[in-house]
Amino acid sequence: DTGVSQNPRHKITKRGQNVTFRCDPISEHNRLYWYRQTLGQGPEFLTYFQNEAQLEKSRLLSDRFSAERPKGSFSTLEIQRTEQGDSAMYLCASSPVSSGRTGELFFGEGSRLTVL
Amino acid sequence: DQQVKQNSPSLSVQEGRISILNCDYTNSMFDYFLWYKKYPAEGPTFLISISSIKDKNEDGRFTVFLNKSAKHLSLHIVPSQPGDSAVYFCAESTDKLIFGTGTRLQVFP
């Protein structure tokens, strides 16, 4: 399978715990994006990388959220001191640089976070 | 303030008829508009796009229309098929995508 892979697919945690999600993009894609989707809403942009550089972060990404892409390959999204409002589907997408402005992103199946 | 709006949360269409999904936007400084389709338990998948310099783009059963003066985008699916039943998101693209809230399309036999 050469698509975007996300792990874990589902995480249930207690309020105050830290969680980490991993995304493995399509291998030749330079850009990697993180989005969050809640029920009844469209995906909301969180951050994106070009290779290992984090080029933009949304105001939605509070200090409790951190994303890394250390070697320009896989990426991790960590949420510290989780709150119930963090419950959502976290989507990762990748694209080659050439399609970054055309918007043709390839999404993974998402990691669903439930905070109790 | 929502930059991309899909005012119809759901749409039900009979198989073989035309489905028309609508989207309004506020920001005129975009490069492309896109439509994505999402099935349950899957990530969104790209469907069709249109450049800001065009007013129509067609791909098989799918046609997207862009009315820049009205800041309005629409997706036409004809003929509609049961497999088209999904949530459809419009999105504007600069360096990232800004999505609308989605419209759930149900195509019934």
mmCIF file with all atom_site columns, C-alpha atoms in Angstrom:
data_model
loop_
_atom_site.group_PDB
_atom_site.id
_atom_site.type_symbol
_atom_site.label_atom_id
_atom_site.label_alt_id
_atom_site.label_comp_id
_atom_site.label_asym_id
_atom_site.label_entity_id
_atom_site.label_seq_id
_atom_site.pdbx_PDB_ins_code
_atom_site.Cartn_x
_atom_site.Cartn_y
_atom_site.Cartn_z
_atom_site.occupancy
_atom_site.B_iso_or_equiv
_atom_site.pdbx_formal_charge
_atom_site.auth_seq_id
_atom_site.auth_comp_id
_atom_site.auth_asym_id
_atom_site.auth_atom_id
_atom_site.pdbx_PDB_model_num
ATOM 1   C CA . ASP A 1 1   ? 0.000   0.000  0.000   1.00 0.00 ? 1   ASP A CA 1
ATOM 2   C CA . THR A 1 2   ? 1.625   3.257  -1.095  1.00 0.00 ? 2   THR A CA 1
ATOM 3   C CA . GLY A 1 3   ? -0.963  5.660  0.307   1.00 0.00 ? 3   GLY A CA 1
ATOM 4   C CA . VAL A 1 4   ? -0.749  7.939  3.350   1.00 0.00 ? 4   VAL A CA 1
ATOM 5   C CA . SER A 1 5   ? -0.645  5.887  6.520   1.00 0.00 ? 5   SER A CA 1
ATOM 6   C CA . GLN A 1 6   ? -1.749  7.111  9.943   1.00 0.00 ? 6   GLN A CA 1
ATOM 7   C CA . ASN A 1 7   ? -1.342  5.436  13.333  1.00 0.00 ? 7   ASN A CA 1
ATOM 8   C CA . PRO A 1 8   ? -3.036  4.736  15.585  1.00 0.00 ? 8   PRO A CA 1
ATOM 9   C CA . ARG A 1 9   ? -6.416  4.770  13.894  1.00 0.00 ? 9   ARG A CA 1
ATOM 10  C CA . HIS A 1 10  ? -8.220  5.314  17.145  1.00 0.00 ? 10  HIS A CA 1
ATOM 11  C CA . LYS A 1 11  ? -6.971  6.543  20.508  1.00 0.00 ? 11  LYS A CA 1
ATOM 12  C CA . ILE A 1 12  ? -9.007  6.797  23.691  1.00 0.00 ? 12  ILE A CA 1
ATOM 13  C CA . THR A 1 13  ? -7.375  8.691  26.519  1.00 0.00 ? 13  THR A CA 1
ATOM 14  C CA . LYS A 1 14  ? -8.199  10.404 29.773  1.00 0.00 ? 14  LYS A CA 1
ATOM 15  C CA . ARG A 1 15  ? -8.186  14.142 30.107  1.00 0.00 ? 15  ARG A CA 1
ATOM 16  C CA . GLY A 1 16  ? -4.712  15.429 30.967  1.00 0.00 ? 16  GLY A CA 1
ATOM 17  C CA . GLN A 1 17  ? -2.787  12.656 29.232  1.00 0.00 ? 17  GLN A CA 1
ATOM 18  C CA . ASN A 1 18  ? -0.438  13.186 26.299  1.00 0.00 ? 18  ASN A CA 1
ATOM 19  C CA . VAL A 1 19  ? -1.046  11.543 22.939  1.00 0.00 ? 19  VAL A CA 1
ATOM 20  C CA . THR A 1 20  ? 1.044   11.244 19.795  1.00 0.00 ? 20  THR A CA 1
ATOM 21  C CA . PHE A 1 21  ? -0.088  10.481 16.256  1.00 0.00 ? 21  PHE A CA 1
ATOM 22  C CA . ARG A 1 22  ? 2.152   9.391  13.427  1.00 0.00 ? 22  ARG A CA 1
ATOM 23  C CA . CYS A 1 23  ? 1.787   10.004 9.711   1.00 0.00 ? 23  CYS A CA 1
ATOM 24  C CA . ASP A 1 24  ? 3.754   8.315  6.947   1.00 0.00 ? 24  ASP A CA 1
ATOM 25  C CA . PRO A 1 25  ? 3.216   10.220 3.706   1.00 0.00 ? 25  PRO A CA 1
ATOM 26  C CA . ILE A 1 26  ? 3.534   8.968  0.149   1.00 0.00 ? 26  ILE A CA 1
ATOM 27  C CA . SER A 1 27  ? 7.273   8.519  -0.220  1.00 0.00 ? 27  SER A CA 1
ATOM 28  C CA . GLU A 1 28  ? 8.025   11.042 -2.965  1.00 0.00 ? 28  GLU A CA 1
ATOM 29  C CA . HIS A 1 29  ? 5.823   13.799 -1.515  1.00 0.00 ? 29  HIS A CA 1
ATOM 30  C CA . ASN A 1 30  ? 7.634   16.820 -0.088  1.00 0.00 ? 30  ASN A CA 1
ATOM 31  C CA . ARG A 1 31  ? 4.643   18.454 1.587   1.00 0.00 ? 31  ARG A CA 1
ATOM 32  C CA . LEU A 1 32  ? 2.827   17.099 4.588   1.00 0.00 ? 32  LEU A CA 1
ATOM 33  C CA . TYR A 1 33  ? -0.294  18.606 6.165   1.00 0.00 ? 33  TYR A CA 1
ATOM 34  C CA . TRP A 1 34  ? -2.205  18.077 9.380   1.00 0.00 ? 34  TRP A CA 1
ATOM 35  C CA . TYR A 1 35  ? -5.932  18.815 9.612   1.00 0.00 ? 35  TYR A CA 1
ATOM 36  C CA . ARG A 1 36  ? -8.502  18.317 12.330  1.00 0.00 ? 36  ARG A CA 1
ATOM 37  C CA . GLN A 1 37  ? -12.132 17.449 11.697  1.00 0.00 ? 37  GLN A CA 1
ATOM 38  C CA . THR A 1 38  ? -14.978 17.523 14.204  1.00 0.00 ? 38  THR A CA 1
ATOM 39  C CA . LEU A 1 39  ? -18.509 16.269 13.711  1.00 0.00 ? 39  LEU A CA 1
ATOM 40  C CA . GLY A 1 40  ? -20.473 18.286 11.174  1.00 0.00 ? 40  GLY A CA 1
ATOM 41  C CA . GLN A 1 41  ? -17.497 20.391 10.158  1.00 0.00 ? 41  GLN A CA 1
ATOM 42  C CA . GLY A 1 42  ? -15.033 20.331 7.334   1.00 0.00 ? 42  GLY A CA 1
ATOM 43  C CA . PRO A 1 43  ? -11.360 19.607 7.938   1.00 0.00 ? 43  PRO A CA 1
ATOM 44  C CA . GLU A 1 44  ? -9.593  22.534 9.629   1.00 0.00 ? 44  GLU A CA 1
ATOM 45  C CA . PHE A 1 45  ? -5.998  23.305 8.747   1.00 0.00 ? 45  PHE A CA 1
ATOM 46  C CA . LEU A 1 46  ? -3.491  22.898 11.582  1.00 0.00 ? 46  LEU A CA 1
ATOM 47  C CA . THR A 1 47  ? 0.001   23.008 10.058  1.00 0.00 ? 47  THR A CA 1
ATOM 48  C CA . TYR A 1 48  ? 2.099   21.967 7.105   1.00 0.00 ? 48  TYR A CA 1
ATOM 49  C CA . PHE A 1 49  ? 5.684   21.021 6.313   1.00 0.00 ? 49  PHE A CA 1
ATOM 50  C CA . GLN A 1 50  ? 7.792   21.198 3.225   1.00 0.00 ? 50  GLN A CA 1
ATOM 51  C CA . ASN A 1 51  ? 10.438  18.561 3.749   1.00 0.00 ? 51  ASN A CA 1
ATOM 52  C CA . GLU A 1 52  ? 11.496  19.056 7.380   1.00 0.00 ? 52  GLU A CA 1
ATOM 53  C CA . ALA A 1 53  ? 10.585  22.751 7.569   1.00 0.00 ? 53  ALA A CA 1
ATOM 54  C CA . GLN A 1 54  ? 7.328   23.704 9.242   1.00 0.00 ? 54  GLN A CA 1
ATOM 55  C CA . LEU A 1 55  ? 6.087   26.504 7.002   1.00 0.00 ? 55  LEU A CA 1
ATOM 56  C CA . GLU A 1 56  ? 2.790   27.500 8.600   1.00 0.00 ? 56  GLU A CA 1
ATOM 57  C CA . LYS A 1 57  ? 0.865   26.923 11.797  1.00 0.00 ? 57  LYS A CA 1
ATOM 58  C CA . SER A 1 58  ? -2.778  27.759 12.354  1.00 0.00 ? 58  SER A CA 1
ATOM 59  C CA . ARG A 1 59  ? -3.972  29.811 15.310  1.00 0.00 ? 59  ARG A CA 1
ATOM 60  C CA . LEU A 1 60  ? -5.927  26.657 16.154  1.00 0.00 ? 60  LEU A CA 1
ATOM 61  C CA . LEU A 1 61  ? -2.640  24.996 17.082  1.00 0.00 ? 61  LEU A CA 1
ATOM 62  C CA . SER A 1 62  ? -2.322  25.948 20.729  1.00 0.00 ? 62  SER A CA 1
ATOM 63  C CA . ASP A 1 63  ? 0.856   25.596 22.776  1.00 0.00 ? 63  ASP A CA 1
ATOM 64  C CA . ARG A 1 64  ? -0.279  22.103 23.766  1.00 0.00 ? 64  ARG A CA 1
ATOM 65  C CA . PHE A 1 65  ? 0.070   20.951 20.159  1.00 0.00 ? 65  PHE A CA 1
ATOM 66  C CA . SER A 1 66  ? 3.396   20.294 18.510  1.00 0.00 ? 66  SER A CA 1
ATOM 67  C CA . ALA A 1 67  ? 4.205   18.748 15.163  1.00 0.00 ? 67  ALA A CA 1
ATOM 68  C CA . GLU A 1 68  ? 7.521   17.558 13.823  1.00 0.00 ? 68  GLU A CA 1
ATOM 69  C CA . ARG A 1 69  ? 8.893   16.097 10.653  1.00 0.00 ? 69  ARG A CA 1
ATOM 70  C CA . PRO A 1 70  ? 12.499  15.472 11.650  1.00 0.00 ? 70  PRO A CA 1
ATOM 71  C CA . LYS A 1 71  ? 13.928  13.934 8.499   1.00 0.00 ? 71  LYS A CA 1
ATOM 72  C CA . GLY A 1 72  ? 11.418  15.160 5.993   1.00 0.00 ? 72  GLY A CA 1
ATOM 73  C CA . SER A 1 73  ? 9.730   11.784 5.890   1.00 0.00 ? 73  SER A CA 1
ATOM 74  C CA . PHE A 1 74  ? 7.187   10.768 8.560   1.00 0.00 ? 74  PHE A CA 1
ATOM 75  C CA . SER A 1 75  ? 5.600   13.306 10.889  1.00 0.00 ? 75  SER A CA 1
ATOM 76  C CA . THR A 1 76  ? 4.282   13.227 14.440  1.00 0.00 ? 76  THR A CA 1
ATOM 77  C CA . LEU A 1 77  ? 1.572   15.338 16.028  1.00 0.00 ? 77  LEU A CA 1
ATOM 78  C CA . GLU A 1 78  ? 1.678   15.456 19.831  1.00 0.00 ? 78  GLU A CA 1
ATOM 79  C CA . ILE A 1 79  ? -1.058  16.826 22.033  1.00 0.00 ? 79  ILE A CA 1
ATOM 80  C CA . GLN A 1 80  ? -0.075  17.484 25.632  1.00 0.00 ? 80  GLN A CA 1
ATOM 81  C CA . ARG A 1 81  ? -2.485  17.662 28.571  1.00 0.00 ? 81  ARG A CA 1
ATOM 82  C CA . THR A 1 82  ? -5.437  16.631 26.423  1.00 0.00 ? 82  THR A CA 1
ATOM 83  C CA . GLU A 1 83  ? -8.823  18.263 26.917  1.00 0.00 ? 83  GLU A CA 1
ATOM 84  C CA . GLN A 1 84  ? -12.254 16.972 25.956  1.00 0.00 ? 84  GLN A CA 1
ATOM 85  C CA . GLY A 1 85  ? -12.398 19.627 23.236  1.00 0.00 ? 85  GLY A CA 1
ATOM 86  C CA . ASP A 1 86  ? -9.455  17.931 21.539  1.00 0.00 ? 86  ASP A CA 1
ATOM 87  C CA . SER A 1 87  ? -11.687 14.984 20.622  1.00 0.00 ? 87  SER A CA 1
ATOM 88  C CA . ALA A 1 88  ? -11.692 14.932 16.830  1.00 0.00 ? 88  ALA A CA 1
ATOM 89  C CA . MET A 1 89  ? -10.427 13.144 13.763  1.00 0.00 ? 89  MET A CA 1
ATOM 90  C CA . TYR A 1 90  ? -6.853  14.149 12.975  1.00 0.00 ? 90  TYR A CA 1
ATOM 91  C CA . LEU A 1 91  ? -6.136  13.903 9.277   1.00 0.00 ? 91  LEU A CA 1
ATOM 92  C CA . CYS A 1 92  ? -2.762  13.831 7.591   1.00 0.00 ? 92  CYS A CA 1
ATOM 93  C CA . ALA A 1 93  ? -2.259  14.584 3.905   1.00 0.00 ? 93  ALA A CA 1
ATOM 94  C CA . SER A 1 94  ? 0.703   14.796 1.571   1.00 0.00 ? 94  SER A CA 1
ATOM 95  C CA . SER A 1 95  ? 1.453   16.203 -1.842  1.00 0.00 ? 95  SER A CA 1
ATOM 96  C CA . PRO A 1 96  ? 4.348   16.943 -4.121  1.00 0.00 ? 96  PRO A CA 1
ATOM 97  C CA . VAL A 1 97  ? 5.390   20.596 -4.061  1.00 0.00 ? 97  VAL A CA 1
ATOM 98  C CA . SER A 1 98  ? 4.051   21.030 -7.588  1.00 0.00 ? 98  SER A CA 1
ATOM 99  C CA . SER A 1 99  ? 0.471   20.391 -6.500  1.00 0.00 ? 99  SER A CA 1
ATOM 100 C CA . GLY A 1 100 ? 0.669   22.350 -3.247  1.00 0.00 ? 100 GLY A CA 1
ATOM 101 C CA . ARG A 1 101 ? -1.080  25.386 -4.771  1.00 0.00 ? 101 ARG A CA 1
ATOM 102 C CA . THR A 1 102 ? -3.508  23.357 -6.877  1.00 0.00 ? 102 THR A CA 1
ATOM 103 C CA . GLY A 1 103 ? -4.741  21.698 -3.708  1.00 0.00 ? 103 GLY A CA 1
ATOM 104 C CA . GLU A 1 104 ? -4.579  18.091 -4.805  1.00 0.00 ? 104 GLU A CA 1
ATOM 105 C CA . LEU A 1 105 ? -3.751  16.474 -1.513  1.00 0.00 ? 105 LEU A CA 1
ATOM 106 C CA . PHE A 1 106 ? -3.710  12.786 -0.682  1.00 0.00 ? 106 PHE A CA 1
ATOM 107 C CA . PHE A 1 107 ? -5.302  12.128 2.688   1.00 0.00 ? 107 PHE A CA 1
ATOM 108 C CA . GLY A 1 108 ? -4.831  9.271  5.088   1.00 0.00 ? 108 GLY A CA 1
ATOM 109 C CA . GLU A 1 109 ? -7.756  7.592  6.807   1.00 0.00 ? 109 GLU A CA 1
ATOM 110 C CA . GLY A 1 110 ? -7.272  9.665  9.933   1.00 0.00 ? 110 GLY A CA 1
ATOM 111 C CA . SER A 1 111 ? -6.617  9.081  13.621  1.00 0.00 ? 111 SER A CA 1
ATOM 112 C CA . ARG A 1 112 ? -9.673  9.474  15.810  1.00 0.00 ? 112 ARG A CA 1
ATOM 113 C CA . LEU A 1 113 ? -9.018  10.877 19.286  1.00 0.00 ? 113 LEU A CA 1
ATOM 114 C CA . THR A 1 114 ? -11.526 10.461 22.092  1.00 0.00 ? 114 THR A CA 1
ATOM 115 C CA . VAL A 1 115 ? -10.745 12.272 25.334  1.00 0.00 ? 115 VAL A CA 1
ATOM 116 C CA . LEU A 1 116 ? -12.770 11.069 28.324  1.00 0.00 ? 116 LEU A CA 1
ATOM 117 C CA . ASP B 2 1   ? -15.599 33.945 10.012  1.00 0.00 ? 1   ASP B CA 1
ATOM 118 C CA . GLN B 2 2   ? -16.190 31.056 7.626   1.00 0.00 ? 2   GLN B CA 1
ATOM 119 C CA . GLN B 2 3   ? -14.345 31.754 4.367   1.00 0.00 ? 3   GLN B CA 1
ATOM 120 C CA . VAL B 2 4   ? -15.972 28.894 2.484   1.00 0.00 ? 4   VAL B CA 1
ATOM 121 C CA . LYS B 2 5   ? -19.638 28.144 3.070   1.00 0.00 ? 5   LYS B CA 1
ATOM 122 C CA . GLN B 2 6   ? -21.797 25.215 2.086   1.00 0.00 ? 6   GLN B CA 1
ATOM 123 C CA . ASN B 2 7   ? -25.270 26.224 3.174   1.00 0.00 ? 7   ASN B CA 1
ATOM 124 C CA . SER B 2 8   ? -26.979 22.909 2.408   1.00 0.00 ? 8   SER B CA 1
ATOM 125 C CA . PRO B 2 9   ? -25.974 20.242 4.921   1.00 0.00 ? 9   PRO B CA 1
ATOM 126 C CA . SER B 2 10  ? -27.719 17.517 2.949   1.00 0.00 ? 10  SER B CA 1
ATOM 127 C CA . LEU B 2 11  ? -29.155 16.723 -0.469  1.00 0.00 ? 11  LEU B CA 1
ATOM 128 C CA . SER B 2 12  ? -31.209 13.765 -1.646  1.00 0.00 ? 12  SER B CA 1
ATOM 129 C CA . VAL B 2 13  ? -31.416 12.930 -5.361  1.00 0.00 ? 13  VAL B CA 1
ATOM 130 C CA . GLN B 2 14  ? -32.883 10.093 -7.337  1.00 0.00 ? 14  GLN B CA 1
ATOM 131 C CA . GLU B 2 15  ? -30.520 7.875  -9.319  1.00 0.00 ? 15  GLU B CA 1
ATOM 132 C CA . GLY B 2 16  ? -30.067 9.137  -12.884 1.00 0.00 ? 16  GLY B CA 1
ATOM 133 C CA . ARG B 2 17  ? -30.994 12.717 -12.046 1.00 0.00 ? 17  ARG B CA 1
ATOM 134 C CA . ILE B 2 18  ? -28.643 15.671 -11.647 1.00 0.00 ? 18  ILE B CA 1
ATOM 135 C CA . SER B 2 19  ? -27.067 16.518 -8.302  1.00 0.00 ? 19  SER B CA 1
ATOM 136 C CA . ILE B 2 20  ? -26.090 20.151 -7.765  1.00 0.00 ? 20  ILE B CA 1
ATOM 137 C CA . LEU B 2 21  ? -23.925 21.041 -4.791  1.00 0.00 ? 21  LEU B CA 1
ATOM 138 C CA . ASN B 2 22  ? -23.223 24.680 -3.988  1.00 0.00 ? 22  ASN B CA 1
ATOM 139 C CA . CYS B 2 23  ? -20.491 26.622 -2.289  1.00 0.00 ? 23  CYS B CA 1
ATOM 140 C CA . ASP B 2 24  ? -19.983 30.329 -1.542  1.00 0.00 ? 24  ASP B CA 1
ATOM 141 C CA . TYR B 2 25  ? -16.713 31.982 -0.673  1.00 0.00 ? 25  TYR B CA 1
ATOM 142 C CA . THR B 2 26  ? -15.494 35.330 0.596   1.00 0.00 ? 26  THR B CA 1
ATOM 143 C CA . ASN B 2 27  ? -11.791 35.391 -0.269  1.00 0.00 ? 27  ASN B CA 1
ATOM 144 C CA . SER B 2 28  ? -11.085 36.261 -3.905  1.00 0.00 ? 28  SER B CA 1
ATOM 145 C CA . MET B 2 29  ? -7.339  35.680 -3.605  1.00 0.00 ? 29  MET B CA 1
ATOM 146 C CA . PHE B 2 30  ? -7.164  31.997 -4.338  1.00 0.00 ? 30  PHE B CA 1
ATOM 147 C CA . ASP B 2 31  ? -5.483  29.886 -6.994  1.00 0.00 ? 31  ASP B CA 1
ATOM 148 C CA . TYR B 2 32  ? -7.849  26.965 -7.262  1.00 0.00 ? 32  TYR B CA 1
ATOM 149 C CA . PHE B 2 33  ? -11.134 25.725 -5.962  1.00 0.00 ? 33  PHE B CA 1
ATOM 150 C CA . LEU B 2 34  ? -11.577 22.017 -5.424  1.00 0.00 ? 34  LEU B CA 1
ATOM 151 C CA . TRP B 2 35  ? -14.183 19.439 -4.539  1.00 0.00 ? 35  TRP B CA 1
ATOM 152 C CA . TYR B 2 36  ? -13.362 16.511 -2.312  1.00 0.00 ? 36  TYR B CA 1
ATOM 153 C CA . LYS B 2 37  ? -15.512 13.495 -1.590  1.00 0.00 ? 37  LYS B CA 1
ATOM 154 C CA . LYS B 2 38  ? -15.512 11.650 1.715   1.00 0.00 ? 38  LYS B CA 1
ATOM 155 C CA . TYR B 2 39  ? -16.913 8.237  2.551   1.00 0.00 ? 39  TYR B CA 1
ATOM 156 C CA . PRO B 2 40  ? -17.383 7.168  6.196   1.00 0.00 ? 40  PRO B CA 1
ATOM 157 C CA . ALA B 2 41  ? -14.184 5.967  7.909   1.00 0.00 ? 41  ALA B CA 1
ATOM 158 C CA . GLU B 2 42  ? -12.048 7.193  5.014   1.00 0.00 ? 42  GLU B CA 1
ATOM 159 C CA . GLY B 2 43  ? -10.059 10.336 4.391   1.00 0.00 ? 43  GLY B CA 1
ATOM 160 C CA . PRO B 2 44  ? -11.256 12.881 1.826   1.00 0.00 ? 44  PRO B CA 1
ATOM 161 C CA . THR B 2 45  ? -10.358 12.134 -1.789  1.00 0.00 ? 45  THR B CA 1
ATOM 162 C CA . PHE B 2 46  ? -9.835  14.681 -4.514  1.00 0.00 ? 46  PHE B CA 1
ATOM 163 C CA . LEU B 2 47  ? -12.630 14.828 -7.078  1.00 0.00 ? 47  LEU B CA 1
ATOM 164 C CA . ILE B 2 48  ? -12.231 17.821 -9.390  1.00 0.00 ? 48  ILE B CA 1
ATOM 165 C CA . SER B 2 49  ? -10.724 21.305 -9.377  1.00 0.00 ? 49  SER B CA 1
ATOM 166 C CA . ILE B 2 50  ? -11.012 24.603 -11.214 1.00 0.00 ? 50  ILE B CA 1
ATOM 167 C CA . SER B 2 51  ? -8.443  27.327 -11.701 1.00 0.00 ? 51  SER B CA 1
ATOM 168 C CA . SER B 2 52  ? -9.345  30.881 -10.712 1.00 0.00 ? 52  SER B CA 1
ATOM 169 C CA . ILE B 2 53  ? -8.958  31.954 -14.341 1.00 0.00 ? 53  ILE B CA 1
ATOM 170 C CA . LYS B 2 54  ? -11.591 29.557 -15.643 1.00 0.00 ? 54  LYS B CA 1
ATOM 171 C CA . ASP B 2 55  ? -15.351 29.376 -15.238 1.00 0.00 ? 55  ASP B CA 1
ATOM 172 C CA . LYS B 2 56  ? -15.956 25.714 -16.014 1.00 0.00 ? 56  LYS B CA 1
ATOM 173 C CA . ASN B 2 57  ? -14.144 22.407 -15.771 1.00 0.00 ? 57  ASN B CA 1
ATOM 174 C CA . GLU B 2 58  ? -15.563 19.044 -16.741 1.00 0.00 ? 58  GLU B CA 1
ATOM 175 C CA . ASP B 2 59  ? -14.429 15.515 -15.969 1.00 0.00 ? 59  ASP B CA 1
ATOM 176 C CA . GLY B 2 60  ? -16.787 12.757 -17.011 1.00 0.00 ? 60  GLY B CA 1
ATOM 177 C CA . ARG B 2 61  ? -19.988 12.994 -15.010 1.00 0.00 ? 61  ARG B CA 1
ATOM 178 C CA . PHE B 2 62  ? -18.617 15.844 -12.888 1.00 0.00 ? 62  PHE B CA 1
ATOM 179 C CA . THR B 2 63  ? -18.615 19.516 -13.859 1.00 0.00 ? 63  THR B CA 1
ATOM 180 C CA . VAL B 2 64  ? -17.575 22.429 -11.687 1.00 0.00 ? 64  VAL B CA 1
ATOM 181 C CA . PHE B 2 65  ? -18.736 25.979 -12.401 1.00 0.00 ? 65  PHE B CA 1
ATOM 182 C CA . LEU B 2 66  ? -17.123 29.101 -10.993 1.00 0.00 ? 66  LEU B CA 1
ATOM 183 C CA . ASN B 2 67  ? -18.978 32.424 -10.883 1.00 0.00 ? 67  ASN B CA 1
ATOM 184 C CA . LYS B 2 68  ? -16.421 34.934 -9.685  1.00 0.00 ? 68  LYS B CA 1
ATOM 185 C CA . SER B 2 69  ? -18.751 37.916 -9.645  1.00 0.00 ? 69  SER B CA 1
ATOM 186 C CA . ALA B 2 70  ? -21.127 36.062 -7.324  1.00 0.00 ? 70  ALA B CA 1
ATOM 187 C CA . LYS B 2 71  ? -18.284 34.318 -5.456  1.00 0.00 ? 71  LYS B CA 1
ATOM 188 C CA . HIS B 2 72  ? -20.117 31.075 -6.034  1.00 0.00 ? 72  HIS B CA 1
ATOM 189 C CA . LEU B 2 73  ? -18.985 27.592 -6.963  1.00 0.00 ? 73  LEU B CA 1
ATOM 190 C CA . SER B 2 74  ? -21.122 24.614 -7.896  1.00 0.00 ? 74  SER B CA 1
ATOM 191 C CA . LEU B 2 75  ? -20.584 20.939 -8.641  1.00 0.00 ? 75  LEU B CA 1
ATOM 192 C CA . HIS B 2 76  ? -22.903 19.156 -11.036 1.00 0.00 ? 76  HIS B CA 1
ATOM 193 C CA . ILE B 2 77  ? -23.057 15.366 -11.086 1.00 0.00 ? 77  ILE B CA 1
ATOM 194 C CA . VAL B 2 78  ? -25.015 13.888 -13.952 1.00 0.00 ? 78  VAL B CA 1
ATOM 195 C CA . PRO B 2 79  ? -26.263 11.231 -14.013 1.00 0.00 ? 79  PRO B CA 1
ATOM 196 C CA . SER B 2 80  ? -26.136 10.632 -10.277 1.00 0.00 ? 80  SER B CA 1
ATOM 197 C CA . GLN B 2 81  ? -25.357 7.096  -9.114  1.00 0.00 ? 81  GLN B CA 1
ATOM 198 C CA . PRO B 2 82  ? -25.846 5.408  -5.727  1.00 0.00 ? 82  PRO B CA 1
ATOM 199 C CA . GLY B 2 83  ? -22.044 5.186  -5.362  1.00 0.00 ? 83  GLY B CA 1
ATOM 200 C CA . ASP B 2 84  ? -21.928 8.978  -5.371  1.00 0.00 ? 84  ASP B CA 1
ATOM 201 C CA . SER B 2 85  ? -23.539 8.980  -1.922  1.00 0.00 ? 85  SER B CA 1
ATOM 202 C CA . ALA B 2 86  ? -20.938 10.643 0.302   1.00 0.00 ? 86  ALA B CA 1
ATOM 203 C CA . VAL B 2 87  ? -20.086 13.945 1.954   1.00 0.00 ? 87  VAL B CA 1
ATOM 204 C CA . TYR B 2 88  ? -18.784 16.539 -0.487  1.00 0.00 ? 88  TYR B CA 1
ATOM 205 C CA . PHE B 2 89  ? -16.499 19.362 0.587   1.00 0.00 ? 89  PHE B CA 1
ATOM 206 C CA . CYS B 2 90  ? -15.566 22.388 -1.444  1.00 0.00 ? 90  CYS B CA 1
ATOM 207 C CA . ALA B 2 91  ? -12.205 23.922 -0.653  1.00 0.00 ? 91  ALA B CA 1
ATOM 208 C CA . GLU B 2 92  ? -10.174 26.916 -1.740  1.00 0.00 ? 92  GLU B CA 1
ATOM 209 C CA . SER B 2 93  ? -6.464  26.563 -2.264  1.00 0.00 ? 93  SER B CA 1
ATOM 210 C CA . THR B 2 94  ? -3.549  28.910 -1.886  1.00 0.00 ? 94  THR B CA 1
ATOM 211 C CA . ASP B 2 95  ? -0.720  27.047 -0.158  1.00 0.00 ? 95  ASP B CA 1
ATOM 212 C CA . LYS B 2 96  ? -3.193  25.098 1.921   1.00 0.00 ? 96  LYS B CA 1
ATOM 213 C CA . LEU B 2 97  ? -6.801  24.073 1.672   1.00 0.00 ? 97  LEU B CA 1
ATOM 214 C CA . ILE B 2 98  ? -9.642  25.878 3.429   1.00 0.00 ? 98  ILE B CA 1
ATOM 215 C CA . PHE B 2 99  ? -12.653 23.586 3.499   1.00 0.00 ? 99  PHE B CA 1
ATOM 216 C CA . GLY B 2 100 ? -16.375 24.228 3.692   1.00 0.00 ? 100 GLY B CA 1
ATOM 217 C CA . THR B 2 101 ? -18.562 22.390 6.171   1.00 0.00 ? 101 THR B CA 1
ATOM 218 C CA . GLY B 2 102 ? -19.686 19.766 3.686   1.00 0.00 ? 102 GLY B CA 1
ATOM 219 C CA . THR B 2 103 ? -22.894 18.570 2.047   1.00 0.00 ? 103 THR B CA 1
ATOM 220 C CA . ARG B 2 104 ? -24.091 15.010 2.515   1.00 0.00 ? 104 ARG B CA 1
ATOM 221 C CA . LEU B 2 105 ? -25.396 13.664 -0.789  1.00 0.00 ? 105 LEU B CA 1
ATOM 222 C CA . GLN B 2 106 ? -27.680 10.668 -0.839  1.00 0.00 ? 106 GLN B CA 1
ATOM 223 C CA . VAL B 2 107 ? -28.566 9.115  -4.184  1.00 0.00 ? 107 VAL B CA 1
ATOM 224 C CA . PHE B 2 108 ? -31.494 6.749  -3.938  1.00 0.00 ? 108 PHE B CA 1
ATOM 225 C CA . PRO B 2 109 ? -32.679 4.184  -6.524  1.00 0.00 ? 109 PRO B CA 1
#
